[in-house]
Short mmCIF file of C-alpha atoms in Angstrom, two decimals:
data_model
loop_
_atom_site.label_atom_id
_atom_site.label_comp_id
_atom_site.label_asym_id
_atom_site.label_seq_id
_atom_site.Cartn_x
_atom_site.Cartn_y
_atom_site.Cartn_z
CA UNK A 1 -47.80 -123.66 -165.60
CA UNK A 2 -43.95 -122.79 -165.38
CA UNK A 3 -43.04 -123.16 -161.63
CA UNK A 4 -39.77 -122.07 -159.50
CA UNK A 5 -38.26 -122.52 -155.92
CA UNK A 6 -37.68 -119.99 -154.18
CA UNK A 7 -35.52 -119.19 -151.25
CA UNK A 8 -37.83 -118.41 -147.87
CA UNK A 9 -36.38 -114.89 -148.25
CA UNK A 10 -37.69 -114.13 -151.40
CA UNK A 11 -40.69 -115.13 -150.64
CA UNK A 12 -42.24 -111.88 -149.85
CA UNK A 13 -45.91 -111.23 -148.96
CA UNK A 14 -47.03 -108.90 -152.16
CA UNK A 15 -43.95 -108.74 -154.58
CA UNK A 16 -41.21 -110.94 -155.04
CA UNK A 17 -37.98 -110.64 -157.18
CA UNK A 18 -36.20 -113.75 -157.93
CA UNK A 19 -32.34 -113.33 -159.51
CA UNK A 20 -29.60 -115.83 -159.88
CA UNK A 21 -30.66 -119.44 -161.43
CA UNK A 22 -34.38 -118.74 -161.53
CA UNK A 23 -34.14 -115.51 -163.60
CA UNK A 24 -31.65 -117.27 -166.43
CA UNK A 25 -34.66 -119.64 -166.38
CA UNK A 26 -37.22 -117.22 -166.90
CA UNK A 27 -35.28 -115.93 -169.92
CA UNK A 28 -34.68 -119.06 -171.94
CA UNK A 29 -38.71 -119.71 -171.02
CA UNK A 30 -38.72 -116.04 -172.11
CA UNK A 31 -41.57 -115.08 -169.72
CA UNK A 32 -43.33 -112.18 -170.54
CA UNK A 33 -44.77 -109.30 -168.47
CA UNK A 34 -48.67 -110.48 -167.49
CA UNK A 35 -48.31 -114.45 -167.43
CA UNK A 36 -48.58 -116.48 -164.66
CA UNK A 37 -46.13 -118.71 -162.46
CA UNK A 38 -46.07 -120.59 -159.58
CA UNK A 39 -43.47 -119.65 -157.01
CA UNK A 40 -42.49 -122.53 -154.51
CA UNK A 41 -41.03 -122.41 -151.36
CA UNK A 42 -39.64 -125.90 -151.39
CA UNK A 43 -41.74 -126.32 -147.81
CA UNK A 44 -45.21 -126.67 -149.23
CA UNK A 45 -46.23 -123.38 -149.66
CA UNK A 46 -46.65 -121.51 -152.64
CA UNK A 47 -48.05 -118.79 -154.47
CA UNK A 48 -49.57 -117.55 -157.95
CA UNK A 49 -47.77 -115.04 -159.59
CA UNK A 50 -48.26 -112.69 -162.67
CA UNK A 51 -44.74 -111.70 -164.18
CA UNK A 52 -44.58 -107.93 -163.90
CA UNK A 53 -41.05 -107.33 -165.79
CA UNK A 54 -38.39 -109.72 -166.75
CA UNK A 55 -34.86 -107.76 -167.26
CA UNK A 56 -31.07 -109.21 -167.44
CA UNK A 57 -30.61 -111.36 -163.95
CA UNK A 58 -33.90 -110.42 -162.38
CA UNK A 59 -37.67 -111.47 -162.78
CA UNK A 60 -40.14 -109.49 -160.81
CA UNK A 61 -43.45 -110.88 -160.10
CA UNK A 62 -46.63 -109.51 -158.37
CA UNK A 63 -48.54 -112.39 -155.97
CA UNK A 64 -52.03 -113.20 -156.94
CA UNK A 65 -52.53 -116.01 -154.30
CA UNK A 66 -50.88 -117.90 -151.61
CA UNK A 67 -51.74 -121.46 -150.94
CA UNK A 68 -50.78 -124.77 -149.71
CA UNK A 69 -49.06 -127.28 -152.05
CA UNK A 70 -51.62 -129.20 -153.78
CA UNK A 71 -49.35 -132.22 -154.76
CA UNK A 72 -47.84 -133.23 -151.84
CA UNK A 73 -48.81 -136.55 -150.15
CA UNK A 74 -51.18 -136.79 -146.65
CA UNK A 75 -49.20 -139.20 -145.32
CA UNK A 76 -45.41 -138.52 -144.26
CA UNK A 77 -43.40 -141.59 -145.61
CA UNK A 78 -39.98 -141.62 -144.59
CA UNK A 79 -37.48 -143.78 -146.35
CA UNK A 80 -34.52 -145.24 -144.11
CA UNK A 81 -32.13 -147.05 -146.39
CA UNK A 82 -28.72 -148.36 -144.69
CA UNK A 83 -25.96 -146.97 -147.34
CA UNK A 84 -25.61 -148.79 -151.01
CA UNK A 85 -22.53 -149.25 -152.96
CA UNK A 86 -21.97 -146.27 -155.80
CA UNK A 87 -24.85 -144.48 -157.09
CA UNK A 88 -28.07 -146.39 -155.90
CA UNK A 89 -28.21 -144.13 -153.02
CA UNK A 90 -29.20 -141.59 -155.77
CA UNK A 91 -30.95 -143.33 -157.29
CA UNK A 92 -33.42 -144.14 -154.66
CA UNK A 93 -33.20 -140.60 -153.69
CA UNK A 94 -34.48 -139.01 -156.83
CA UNK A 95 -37.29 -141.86 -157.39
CA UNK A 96 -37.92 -141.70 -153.71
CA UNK A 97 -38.78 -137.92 -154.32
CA UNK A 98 -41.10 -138.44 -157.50
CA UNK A 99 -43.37 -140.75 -155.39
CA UNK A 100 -43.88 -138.47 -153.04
CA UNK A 101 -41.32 -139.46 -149.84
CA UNK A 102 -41.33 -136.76 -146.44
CA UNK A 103 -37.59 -137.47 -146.41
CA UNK A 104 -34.75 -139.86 -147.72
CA UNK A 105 -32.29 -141.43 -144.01
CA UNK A 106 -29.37 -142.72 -145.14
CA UNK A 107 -27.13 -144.91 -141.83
CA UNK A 108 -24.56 -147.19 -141.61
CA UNK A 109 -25.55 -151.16 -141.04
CA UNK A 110 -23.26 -154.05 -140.61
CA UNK A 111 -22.99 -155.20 -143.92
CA UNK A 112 -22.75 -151.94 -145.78
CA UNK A 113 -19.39 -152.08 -148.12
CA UNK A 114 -20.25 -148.46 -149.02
CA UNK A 115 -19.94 -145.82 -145.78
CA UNK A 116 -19.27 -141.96 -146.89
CA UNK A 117 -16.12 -140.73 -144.47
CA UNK A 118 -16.91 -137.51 -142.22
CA UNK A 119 -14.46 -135.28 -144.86
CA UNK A 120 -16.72 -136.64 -148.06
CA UNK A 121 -20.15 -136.32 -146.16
CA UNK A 122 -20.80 -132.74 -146.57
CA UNK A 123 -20.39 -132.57 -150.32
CA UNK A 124 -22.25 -135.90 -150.92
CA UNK A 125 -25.08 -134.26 -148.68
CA UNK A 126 -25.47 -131.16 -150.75
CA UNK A 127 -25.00 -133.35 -154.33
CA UNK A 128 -28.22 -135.27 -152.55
CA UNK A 129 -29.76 -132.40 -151.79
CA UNK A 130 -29.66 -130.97 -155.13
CA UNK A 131 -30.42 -134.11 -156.67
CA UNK A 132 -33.79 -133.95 -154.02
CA UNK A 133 -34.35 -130.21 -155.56
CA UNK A 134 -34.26 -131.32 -159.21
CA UNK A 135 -37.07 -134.24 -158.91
CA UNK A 136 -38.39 -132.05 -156.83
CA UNK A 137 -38.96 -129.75 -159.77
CA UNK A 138 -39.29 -132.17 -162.53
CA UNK A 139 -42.70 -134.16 -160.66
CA UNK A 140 -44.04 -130.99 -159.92
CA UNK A 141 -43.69 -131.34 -155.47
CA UNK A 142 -43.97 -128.25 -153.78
CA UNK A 143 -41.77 -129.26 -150.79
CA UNK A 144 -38.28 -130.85 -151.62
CA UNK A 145 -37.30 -134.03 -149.26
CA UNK A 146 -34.85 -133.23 -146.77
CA UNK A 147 -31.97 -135.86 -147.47
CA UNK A 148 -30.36 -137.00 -143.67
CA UNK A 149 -27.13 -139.04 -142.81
CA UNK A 150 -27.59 -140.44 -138.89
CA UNK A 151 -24.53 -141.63 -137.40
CA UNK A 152 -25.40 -145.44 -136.76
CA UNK A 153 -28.05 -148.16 -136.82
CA UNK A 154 -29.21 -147.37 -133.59
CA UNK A 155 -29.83 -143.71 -133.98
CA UNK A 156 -31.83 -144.40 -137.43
CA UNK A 157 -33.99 -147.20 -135.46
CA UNK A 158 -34.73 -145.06 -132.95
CA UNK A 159 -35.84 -142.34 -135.19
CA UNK A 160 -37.85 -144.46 -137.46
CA UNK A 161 -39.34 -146.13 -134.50
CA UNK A 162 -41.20 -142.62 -133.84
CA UNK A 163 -43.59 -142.73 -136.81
CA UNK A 164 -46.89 -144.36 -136.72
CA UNK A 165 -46.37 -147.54 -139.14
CA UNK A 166 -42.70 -148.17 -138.58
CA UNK A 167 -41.59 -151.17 -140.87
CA UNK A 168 -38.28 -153.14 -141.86
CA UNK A 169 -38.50 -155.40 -144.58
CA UNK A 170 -36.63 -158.39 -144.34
CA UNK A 171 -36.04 -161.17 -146.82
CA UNK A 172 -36.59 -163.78 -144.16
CA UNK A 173 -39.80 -162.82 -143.12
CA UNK A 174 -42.88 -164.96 -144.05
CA UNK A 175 -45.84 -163.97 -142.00
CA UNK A 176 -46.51 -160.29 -141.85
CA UNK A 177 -46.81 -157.86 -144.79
CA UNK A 178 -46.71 -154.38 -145.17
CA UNK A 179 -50.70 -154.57 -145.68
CA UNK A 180 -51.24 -156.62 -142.46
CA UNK A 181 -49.36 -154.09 -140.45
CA UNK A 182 -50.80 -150.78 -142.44
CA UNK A 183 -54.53 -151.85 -142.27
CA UNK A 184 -53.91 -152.49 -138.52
CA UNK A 185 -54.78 -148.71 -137.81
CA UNK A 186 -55.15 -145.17 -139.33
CA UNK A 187 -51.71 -143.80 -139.56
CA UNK A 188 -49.88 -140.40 -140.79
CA UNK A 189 -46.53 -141.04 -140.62
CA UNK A 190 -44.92 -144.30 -141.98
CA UNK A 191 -41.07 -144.93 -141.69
CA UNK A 192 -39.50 -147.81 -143.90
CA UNK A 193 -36.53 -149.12 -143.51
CA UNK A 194 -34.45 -151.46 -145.75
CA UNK A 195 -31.41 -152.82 -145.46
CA UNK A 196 -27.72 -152.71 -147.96
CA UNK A 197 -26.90 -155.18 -150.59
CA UNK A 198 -25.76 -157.66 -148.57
CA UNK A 199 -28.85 -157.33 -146.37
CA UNK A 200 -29.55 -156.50 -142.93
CA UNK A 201 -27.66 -159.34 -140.29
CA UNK A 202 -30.37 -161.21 -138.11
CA UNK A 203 -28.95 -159.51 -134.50
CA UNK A 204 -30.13 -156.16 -136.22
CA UNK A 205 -33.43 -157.41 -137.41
CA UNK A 206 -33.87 -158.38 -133.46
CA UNK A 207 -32.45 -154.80 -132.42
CA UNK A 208 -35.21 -153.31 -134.62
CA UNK A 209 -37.87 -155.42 -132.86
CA UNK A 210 -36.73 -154.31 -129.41
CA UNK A 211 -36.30 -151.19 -130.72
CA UNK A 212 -40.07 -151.18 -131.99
CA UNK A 213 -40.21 -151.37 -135.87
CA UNK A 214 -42.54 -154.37 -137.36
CA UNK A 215 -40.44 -156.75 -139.22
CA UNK A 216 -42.45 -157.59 -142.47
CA UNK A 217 -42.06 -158.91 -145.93
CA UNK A 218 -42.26 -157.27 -149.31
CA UNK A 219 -43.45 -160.78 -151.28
CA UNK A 220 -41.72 -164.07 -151.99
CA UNK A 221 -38.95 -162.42 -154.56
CA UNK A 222 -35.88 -161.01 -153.26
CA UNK A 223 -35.95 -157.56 -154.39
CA UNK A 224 -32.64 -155.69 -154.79
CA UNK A 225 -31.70 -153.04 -151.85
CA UNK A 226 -32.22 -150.20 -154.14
CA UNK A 227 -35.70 -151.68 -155.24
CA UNK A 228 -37.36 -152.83 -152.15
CA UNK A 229 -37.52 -148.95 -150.78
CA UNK A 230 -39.40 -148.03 -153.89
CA UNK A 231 -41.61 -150.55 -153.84
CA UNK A 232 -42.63 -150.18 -150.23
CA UNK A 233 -42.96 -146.32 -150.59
CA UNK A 234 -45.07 -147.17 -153.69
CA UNK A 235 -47.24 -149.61 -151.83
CA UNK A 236 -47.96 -146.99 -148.87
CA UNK A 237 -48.89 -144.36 -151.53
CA UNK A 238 -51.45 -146.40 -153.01
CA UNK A 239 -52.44 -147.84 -149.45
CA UNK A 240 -52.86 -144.03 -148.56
CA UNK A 241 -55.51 -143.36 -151.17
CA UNK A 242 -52.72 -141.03 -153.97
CA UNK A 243 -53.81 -142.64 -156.45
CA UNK B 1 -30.37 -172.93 -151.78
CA UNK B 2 -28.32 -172.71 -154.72
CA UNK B 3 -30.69 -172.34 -157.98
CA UNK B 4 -30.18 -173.10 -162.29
CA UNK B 5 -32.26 -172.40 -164.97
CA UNK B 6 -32.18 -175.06 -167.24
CA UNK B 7 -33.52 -175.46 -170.78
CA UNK B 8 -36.99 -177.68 -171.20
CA UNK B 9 -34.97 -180.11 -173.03
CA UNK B 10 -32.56 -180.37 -170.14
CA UNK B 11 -35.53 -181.21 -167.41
CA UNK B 12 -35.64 -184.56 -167.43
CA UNK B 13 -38.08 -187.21 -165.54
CA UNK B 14 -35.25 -188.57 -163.38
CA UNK B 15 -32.15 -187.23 -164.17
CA UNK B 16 -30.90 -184.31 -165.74
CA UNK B 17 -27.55 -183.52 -166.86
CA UNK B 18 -26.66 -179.52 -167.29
CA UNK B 19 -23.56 -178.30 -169.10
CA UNK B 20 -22.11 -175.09 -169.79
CA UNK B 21 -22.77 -171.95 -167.55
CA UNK B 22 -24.54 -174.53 -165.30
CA UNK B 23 -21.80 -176.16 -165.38
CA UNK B 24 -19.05 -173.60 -164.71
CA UNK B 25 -21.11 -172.10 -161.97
CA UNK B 26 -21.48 -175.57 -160.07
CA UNK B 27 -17.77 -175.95 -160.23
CA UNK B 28 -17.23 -172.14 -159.33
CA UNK B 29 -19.80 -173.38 -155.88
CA UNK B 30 -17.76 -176.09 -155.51
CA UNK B 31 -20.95 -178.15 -155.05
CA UNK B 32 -20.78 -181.77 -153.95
CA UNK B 33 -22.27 -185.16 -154.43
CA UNK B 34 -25.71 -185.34 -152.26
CA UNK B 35 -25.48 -181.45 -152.16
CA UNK B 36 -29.47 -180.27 -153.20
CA UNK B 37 -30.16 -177.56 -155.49
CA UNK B 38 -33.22 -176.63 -157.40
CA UNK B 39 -33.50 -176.57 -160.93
CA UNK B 40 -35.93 -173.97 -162.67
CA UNK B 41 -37.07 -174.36 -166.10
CA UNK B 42 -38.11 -170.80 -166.23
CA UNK B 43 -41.23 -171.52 -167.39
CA UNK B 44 -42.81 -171.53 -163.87
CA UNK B 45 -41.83 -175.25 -162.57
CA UNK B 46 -39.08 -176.79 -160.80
CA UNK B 47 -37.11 -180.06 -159.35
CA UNK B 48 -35.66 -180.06 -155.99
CA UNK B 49 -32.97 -182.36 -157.12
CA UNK B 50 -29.75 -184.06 -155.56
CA UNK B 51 -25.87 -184.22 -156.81
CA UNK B 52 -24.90 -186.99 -158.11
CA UNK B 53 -21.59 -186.27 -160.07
CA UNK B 54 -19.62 -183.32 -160.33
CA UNK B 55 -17.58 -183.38 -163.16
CA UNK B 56 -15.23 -181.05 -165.78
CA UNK B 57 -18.31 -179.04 -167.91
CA UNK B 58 -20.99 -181.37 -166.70
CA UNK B 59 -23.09 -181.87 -163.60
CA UNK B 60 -25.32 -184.63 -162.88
CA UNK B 61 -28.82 -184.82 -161.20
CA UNK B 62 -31.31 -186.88 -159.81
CA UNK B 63 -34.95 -185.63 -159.56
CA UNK B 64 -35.93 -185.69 -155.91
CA UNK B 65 -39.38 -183.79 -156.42
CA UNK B 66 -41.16 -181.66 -159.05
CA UNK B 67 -43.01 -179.28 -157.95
CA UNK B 68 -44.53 -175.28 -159.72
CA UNK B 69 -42.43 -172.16 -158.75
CA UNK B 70 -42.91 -170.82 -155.07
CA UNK B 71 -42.07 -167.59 -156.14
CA UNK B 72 -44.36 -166.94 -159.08
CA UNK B 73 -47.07 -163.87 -158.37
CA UNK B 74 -50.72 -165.41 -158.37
CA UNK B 75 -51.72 -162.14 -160.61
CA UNK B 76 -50.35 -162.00 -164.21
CA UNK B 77 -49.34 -158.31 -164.98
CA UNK B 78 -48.00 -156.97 -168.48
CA UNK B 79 -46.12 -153.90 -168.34
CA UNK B 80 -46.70 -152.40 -171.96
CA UNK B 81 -44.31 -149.84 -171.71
CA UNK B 82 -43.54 -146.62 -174.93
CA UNK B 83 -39.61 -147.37 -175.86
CA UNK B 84 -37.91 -144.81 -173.80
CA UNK B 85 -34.50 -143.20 -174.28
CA UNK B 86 -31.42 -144.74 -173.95
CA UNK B 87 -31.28 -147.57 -171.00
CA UNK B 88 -34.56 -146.67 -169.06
CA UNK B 89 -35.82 -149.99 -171.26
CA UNK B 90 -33.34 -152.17 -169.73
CA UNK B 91 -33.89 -150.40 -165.96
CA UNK B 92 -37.16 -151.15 -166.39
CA UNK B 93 -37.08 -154.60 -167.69
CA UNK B 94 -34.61 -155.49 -164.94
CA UNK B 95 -36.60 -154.04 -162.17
CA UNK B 96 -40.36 -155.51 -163.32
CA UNK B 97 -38.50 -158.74 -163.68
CA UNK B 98 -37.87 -158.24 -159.85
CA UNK B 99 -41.32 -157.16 -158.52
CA UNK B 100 -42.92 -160.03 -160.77
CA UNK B 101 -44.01 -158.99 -163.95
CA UNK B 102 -45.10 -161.40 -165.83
CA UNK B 103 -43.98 -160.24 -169.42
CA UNK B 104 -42.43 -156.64 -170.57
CA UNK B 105 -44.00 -155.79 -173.63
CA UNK B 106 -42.13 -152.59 -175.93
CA UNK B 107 -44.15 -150.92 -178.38
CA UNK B 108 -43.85 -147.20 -180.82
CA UNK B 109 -46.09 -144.72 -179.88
CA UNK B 110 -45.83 -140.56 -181.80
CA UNK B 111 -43.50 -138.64 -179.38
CA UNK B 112 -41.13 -142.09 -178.80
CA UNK B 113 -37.68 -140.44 -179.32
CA UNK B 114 -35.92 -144.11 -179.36
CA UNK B 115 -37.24 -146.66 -182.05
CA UNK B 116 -34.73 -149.15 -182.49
CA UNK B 117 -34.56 -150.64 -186.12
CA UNK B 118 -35.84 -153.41 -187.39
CA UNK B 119 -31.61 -154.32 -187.80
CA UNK B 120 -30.92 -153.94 -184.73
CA UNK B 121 -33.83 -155.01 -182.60
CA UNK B 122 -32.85 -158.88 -182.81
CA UNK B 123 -29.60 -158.01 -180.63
CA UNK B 124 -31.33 -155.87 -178.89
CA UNK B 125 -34.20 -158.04 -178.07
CA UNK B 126 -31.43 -160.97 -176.94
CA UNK B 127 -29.62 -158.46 -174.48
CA UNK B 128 -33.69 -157.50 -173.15
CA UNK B 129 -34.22 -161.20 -172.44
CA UNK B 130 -30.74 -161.88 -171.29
CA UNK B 131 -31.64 -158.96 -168.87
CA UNK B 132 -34.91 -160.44 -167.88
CA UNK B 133 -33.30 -163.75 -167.45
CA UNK B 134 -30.34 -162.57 -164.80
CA UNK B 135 -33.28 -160.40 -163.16
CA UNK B 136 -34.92 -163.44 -162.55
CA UNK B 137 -32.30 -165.40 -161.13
CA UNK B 138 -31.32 -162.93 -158.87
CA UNK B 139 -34.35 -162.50 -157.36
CA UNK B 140 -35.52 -166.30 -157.11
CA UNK B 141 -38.23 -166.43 -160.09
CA UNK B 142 -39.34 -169.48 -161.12
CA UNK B 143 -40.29 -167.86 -164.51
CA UNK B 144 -38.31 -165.50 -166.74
CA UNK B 145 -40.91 -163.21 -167.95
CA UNK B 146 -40.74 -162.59 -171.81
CA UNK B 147 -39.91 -159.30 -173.17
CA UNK B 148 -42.01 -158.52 -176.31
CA UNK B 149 -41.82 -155.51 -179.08
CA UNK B 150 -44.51 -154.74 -180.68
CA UNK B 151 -44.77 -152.88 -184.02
CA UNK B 152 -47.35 -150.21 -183.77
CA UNK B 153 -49.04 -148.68 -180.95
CA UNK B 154 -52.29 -150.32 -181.85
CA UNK B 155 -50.94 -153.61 -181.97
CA UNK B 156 -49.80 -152.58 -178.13
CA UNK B 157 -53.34 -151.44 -177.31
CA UNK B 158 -55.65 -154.31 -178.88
CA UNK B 159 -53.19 -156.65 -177.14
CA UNK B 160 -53.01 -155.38 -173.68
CA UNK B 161 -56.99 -154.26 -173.68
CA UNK B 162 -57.84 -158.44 -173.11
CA UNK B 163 -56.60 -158.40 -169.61
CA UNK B 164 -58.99 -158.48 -166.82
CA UNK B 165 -57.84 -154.80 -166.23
CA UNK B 166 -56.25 -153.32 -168.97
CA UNK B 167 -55.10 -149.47 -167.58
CA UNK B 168 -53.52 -146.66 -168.95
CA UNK B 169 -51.76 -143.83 -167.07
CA UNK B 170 -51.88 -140.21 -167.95
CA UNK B 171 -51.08 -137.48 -166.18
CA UNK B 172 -53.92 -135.55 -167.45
CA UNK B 173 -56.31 -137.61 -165.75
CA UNK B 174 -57.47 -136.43 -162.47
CA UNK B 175 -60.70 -138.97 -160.71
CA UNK B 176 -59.99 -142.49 -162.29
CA UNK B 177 -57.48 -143.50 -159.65
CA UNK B 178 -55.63 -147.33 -159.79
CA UNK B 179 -57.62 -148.10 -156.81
CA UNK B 180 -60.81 -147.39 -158.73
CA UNK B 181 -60.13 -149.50 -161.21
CA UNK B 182 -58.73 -152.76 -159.36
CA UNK B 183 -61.02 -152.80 -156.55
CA UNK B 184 -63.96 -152.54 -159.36
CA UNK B 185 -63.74 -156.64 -159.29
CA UNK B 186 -61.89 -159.60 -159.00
CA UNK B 187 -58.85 -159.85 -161.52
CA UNK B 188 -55.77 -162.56 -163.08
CA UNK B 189 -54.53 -160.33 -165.40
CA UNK B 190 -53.62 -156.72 -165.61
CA UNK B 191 -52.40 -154.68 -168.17
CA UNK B 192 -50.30 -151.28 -167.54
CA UNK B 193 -49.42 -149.06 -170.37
CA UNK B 194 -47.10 -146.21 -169.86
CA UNK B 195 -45.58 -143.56 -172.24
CA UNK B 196 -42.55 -142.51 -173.44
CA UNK B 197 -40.88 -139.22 -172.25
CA UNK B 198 -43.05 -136.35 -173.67
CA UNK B 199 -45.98 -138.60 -172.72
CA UNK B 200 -48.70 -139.74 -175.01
CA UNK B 201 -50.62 -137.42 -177.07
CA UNK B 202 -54.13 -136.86 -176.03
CA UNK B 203 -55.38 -138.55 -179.30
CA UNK B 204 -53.45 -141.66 -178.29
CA UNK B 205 -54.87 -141.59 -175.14
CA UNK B 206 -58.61 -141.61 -176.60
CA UNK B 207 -57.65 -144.23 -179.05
CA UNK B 208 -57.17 -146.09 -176.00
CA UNK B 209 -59.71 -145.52 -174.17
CA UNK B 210 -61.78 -146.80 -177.83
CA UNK B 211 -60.07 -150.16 -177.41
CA UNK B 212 -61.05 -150.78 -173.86
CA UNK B 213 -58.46 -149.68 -171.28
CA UNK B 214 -59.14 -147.33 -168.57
CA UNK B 215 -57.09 -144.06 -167.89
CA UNK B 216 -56.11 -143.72 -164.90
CA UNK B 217 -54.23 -141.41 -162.69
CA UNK B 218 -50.66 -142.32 -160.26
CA UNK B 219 -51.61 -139.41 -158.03
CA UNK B 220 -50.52 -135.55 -157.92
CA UNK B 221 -47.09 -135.85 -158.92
CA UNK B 222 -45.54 -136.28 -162.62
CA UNK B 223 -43.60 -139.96 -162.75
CA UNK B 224 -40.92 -140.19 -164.87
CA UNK B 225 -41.37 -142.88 -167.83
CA UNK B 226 -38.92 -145.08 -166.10
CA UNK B 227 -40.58 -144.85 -162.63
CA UNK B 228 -44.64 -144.98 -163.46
CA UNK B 229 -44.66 -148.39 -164.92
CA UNK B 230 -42.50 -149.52 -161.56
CA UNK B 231 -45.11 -147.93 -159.05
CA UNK B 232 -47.89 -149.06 -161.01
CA UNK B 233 -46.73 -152.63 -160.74
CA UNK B 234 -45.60 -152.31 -157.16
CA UNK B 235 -49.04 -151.38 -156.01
CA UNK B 236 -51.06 -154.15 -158.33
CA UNK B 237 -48.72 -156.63 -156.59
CA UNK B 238 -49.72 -155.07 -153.06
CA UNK B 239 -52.99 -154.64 -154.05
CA UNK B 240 -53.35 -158.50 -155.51
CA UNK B 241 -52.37 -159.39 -151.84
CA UNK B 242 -48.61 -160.69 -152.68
CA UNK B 243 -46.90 -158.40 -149.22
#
């Protein structure tokens, strides 16, 4: 079924009209009057529709039934990732969204070459966003990841230290893996944090610790910085019971 | 410590001798006589050896200890993957050579878009393995995992149904899960077979099911052809026990 995301304001309780973006959509689908949609909210809700008229810039639809998003994850994975050089921020942010991620934390660490300067930030934040929006779309999610920039390393531990499992994976660990420290309790929230290319320094590994996240290790390979989120976040899904 | 891949010929008993790239990339380290390194064959074993001679376009060995790759995955998995468009091949080779595939195996299947020629596959299949072998390096393998085309999707099928668990994900399926099917019993080898862009057609997907895999789901939320095969793998190597 053809889906759309709406804004919260057009989400109205009986009839909705969507215009702009959504209604040039509806006419290259070329909807016609009596089929049905599904109308997202980008926050998890949604509802079934059943196109009443479709007319130049404007696509009116009649709601059939509201419900909750059925393809978005139980658990709330957040992925922390200290900034990557060039595109691999994007990268991880529209894979990141496929499998299923609560929300994509980008922060500055030690070692990162790449750091976005205040004037830059607010246009690469809403060229993440969209990106977000689109694999949003194209995997079928009914809630679109927020996408974050925190200021430093402390303010990203300290908000990944919050969640119920919260990891950083570190090439240098040996002992404890992600499924020692995810089968050590039931858990909801999961943050994961992972370090730039050059890795995370061993003084912030130890800040981490203090700071509450378990230090664990993603296997004996050294995976790439723009990798080991992916894998993680895969791991957790599975772990979780999605599939 | 620093790391070469060396040909078979070149692993010697007691002493090796490695030219070329070896070569140039020793002299780029400015390594040293009584420096150690380890040299990998690529084919899964390896000699901690010392320097003995550090010379223009030739370095010299001797064989302190042979031992098999540390790094290797206990679990043998064989991404069969539909070619995709453009450069998700080489994404995917690069990134399955990272999170431990054992071998990447191409293959045709009816709504493949990309089919490279029989003319041009031999360079391509060189730049694939070339790929595979940097991927490798980078990430500490012992063993450069080979990258195979096959010519027909029933060649693909036949081959990859011998594993221990040979799966095949579709988005159409909704109770089979990847947990299902692993933690039915004990398994070496694994087998995950993807599609191309538009998916496989539902007659591929019984043919399949015909020659022995099982169709299984990657949860609520459509993968792109690039990412499925990468989540698959991450969670067989999670699953197998390897983080």
């Amino acid at each position: 079924m053809t889906r759309f995301f709406a804004t919260p304001e057009e989400m109205q309780p009986d009839f909705l009209v969507l215009t702009g973006e959504n209604a040039q959509h509806a006419k290259v689908l070329r909807l016609k009057a009596g089929e049905e949609v599904l109308i997202c909210d980008g926050e998890g809700r949604e509802c079934l529709c059943a196109v009443s008229d479709v007319s130049d810039g404007q696509i009116s639809l009649v709601v059939k039934k509201r419900q909750e998003s059925q393809t978005e994850a139980a658990v709330r994975v957040s992925v922390y990732m200290a900034f990557p050089k060039s595109d691999k921020l994007e990268h991880v942010i529209q894979k990141a969204t496929e499998l299923g991620a609560y929300e994509i934390v980008a922060f500055p660490s030690s070692r990162c070459v790449s750091r976005p300067d205040e004037k830059s930030l607010k246009k690469k934040l809403e060229r993440w966003q969209k990106i977000a929006a689109s694999a949003s779309e194209q995997s079928g999610r009914g809630r679109v990841p927020e996408v974050l920039v925190l200021p430093s390393y402390k303010a990203a531990l300290d908000r990944a230290a919050k969640a119920d499992k919260a990891l950083l994976f570190y090439e240098n660990e040996q002992s404890t893996t992600l499924r020692m420290v995810l089968q050590s309790g039931a858990y909801q929230t999961v943050s994961l944090l992972t370090g730039p290319e050059g890795g995370l320094e061993p003084a912030e590994v130890s800040q981490a610790e203090a700071a509450g996240l378990q230090v664990c290790t993603l296997g004996k390979r050294i995976l790439r910085c723009e990798t080991a989120p992916l894998c993680a976040l895969s791991a957790v899904m599975y772990d979780s019971g999605e599939f």
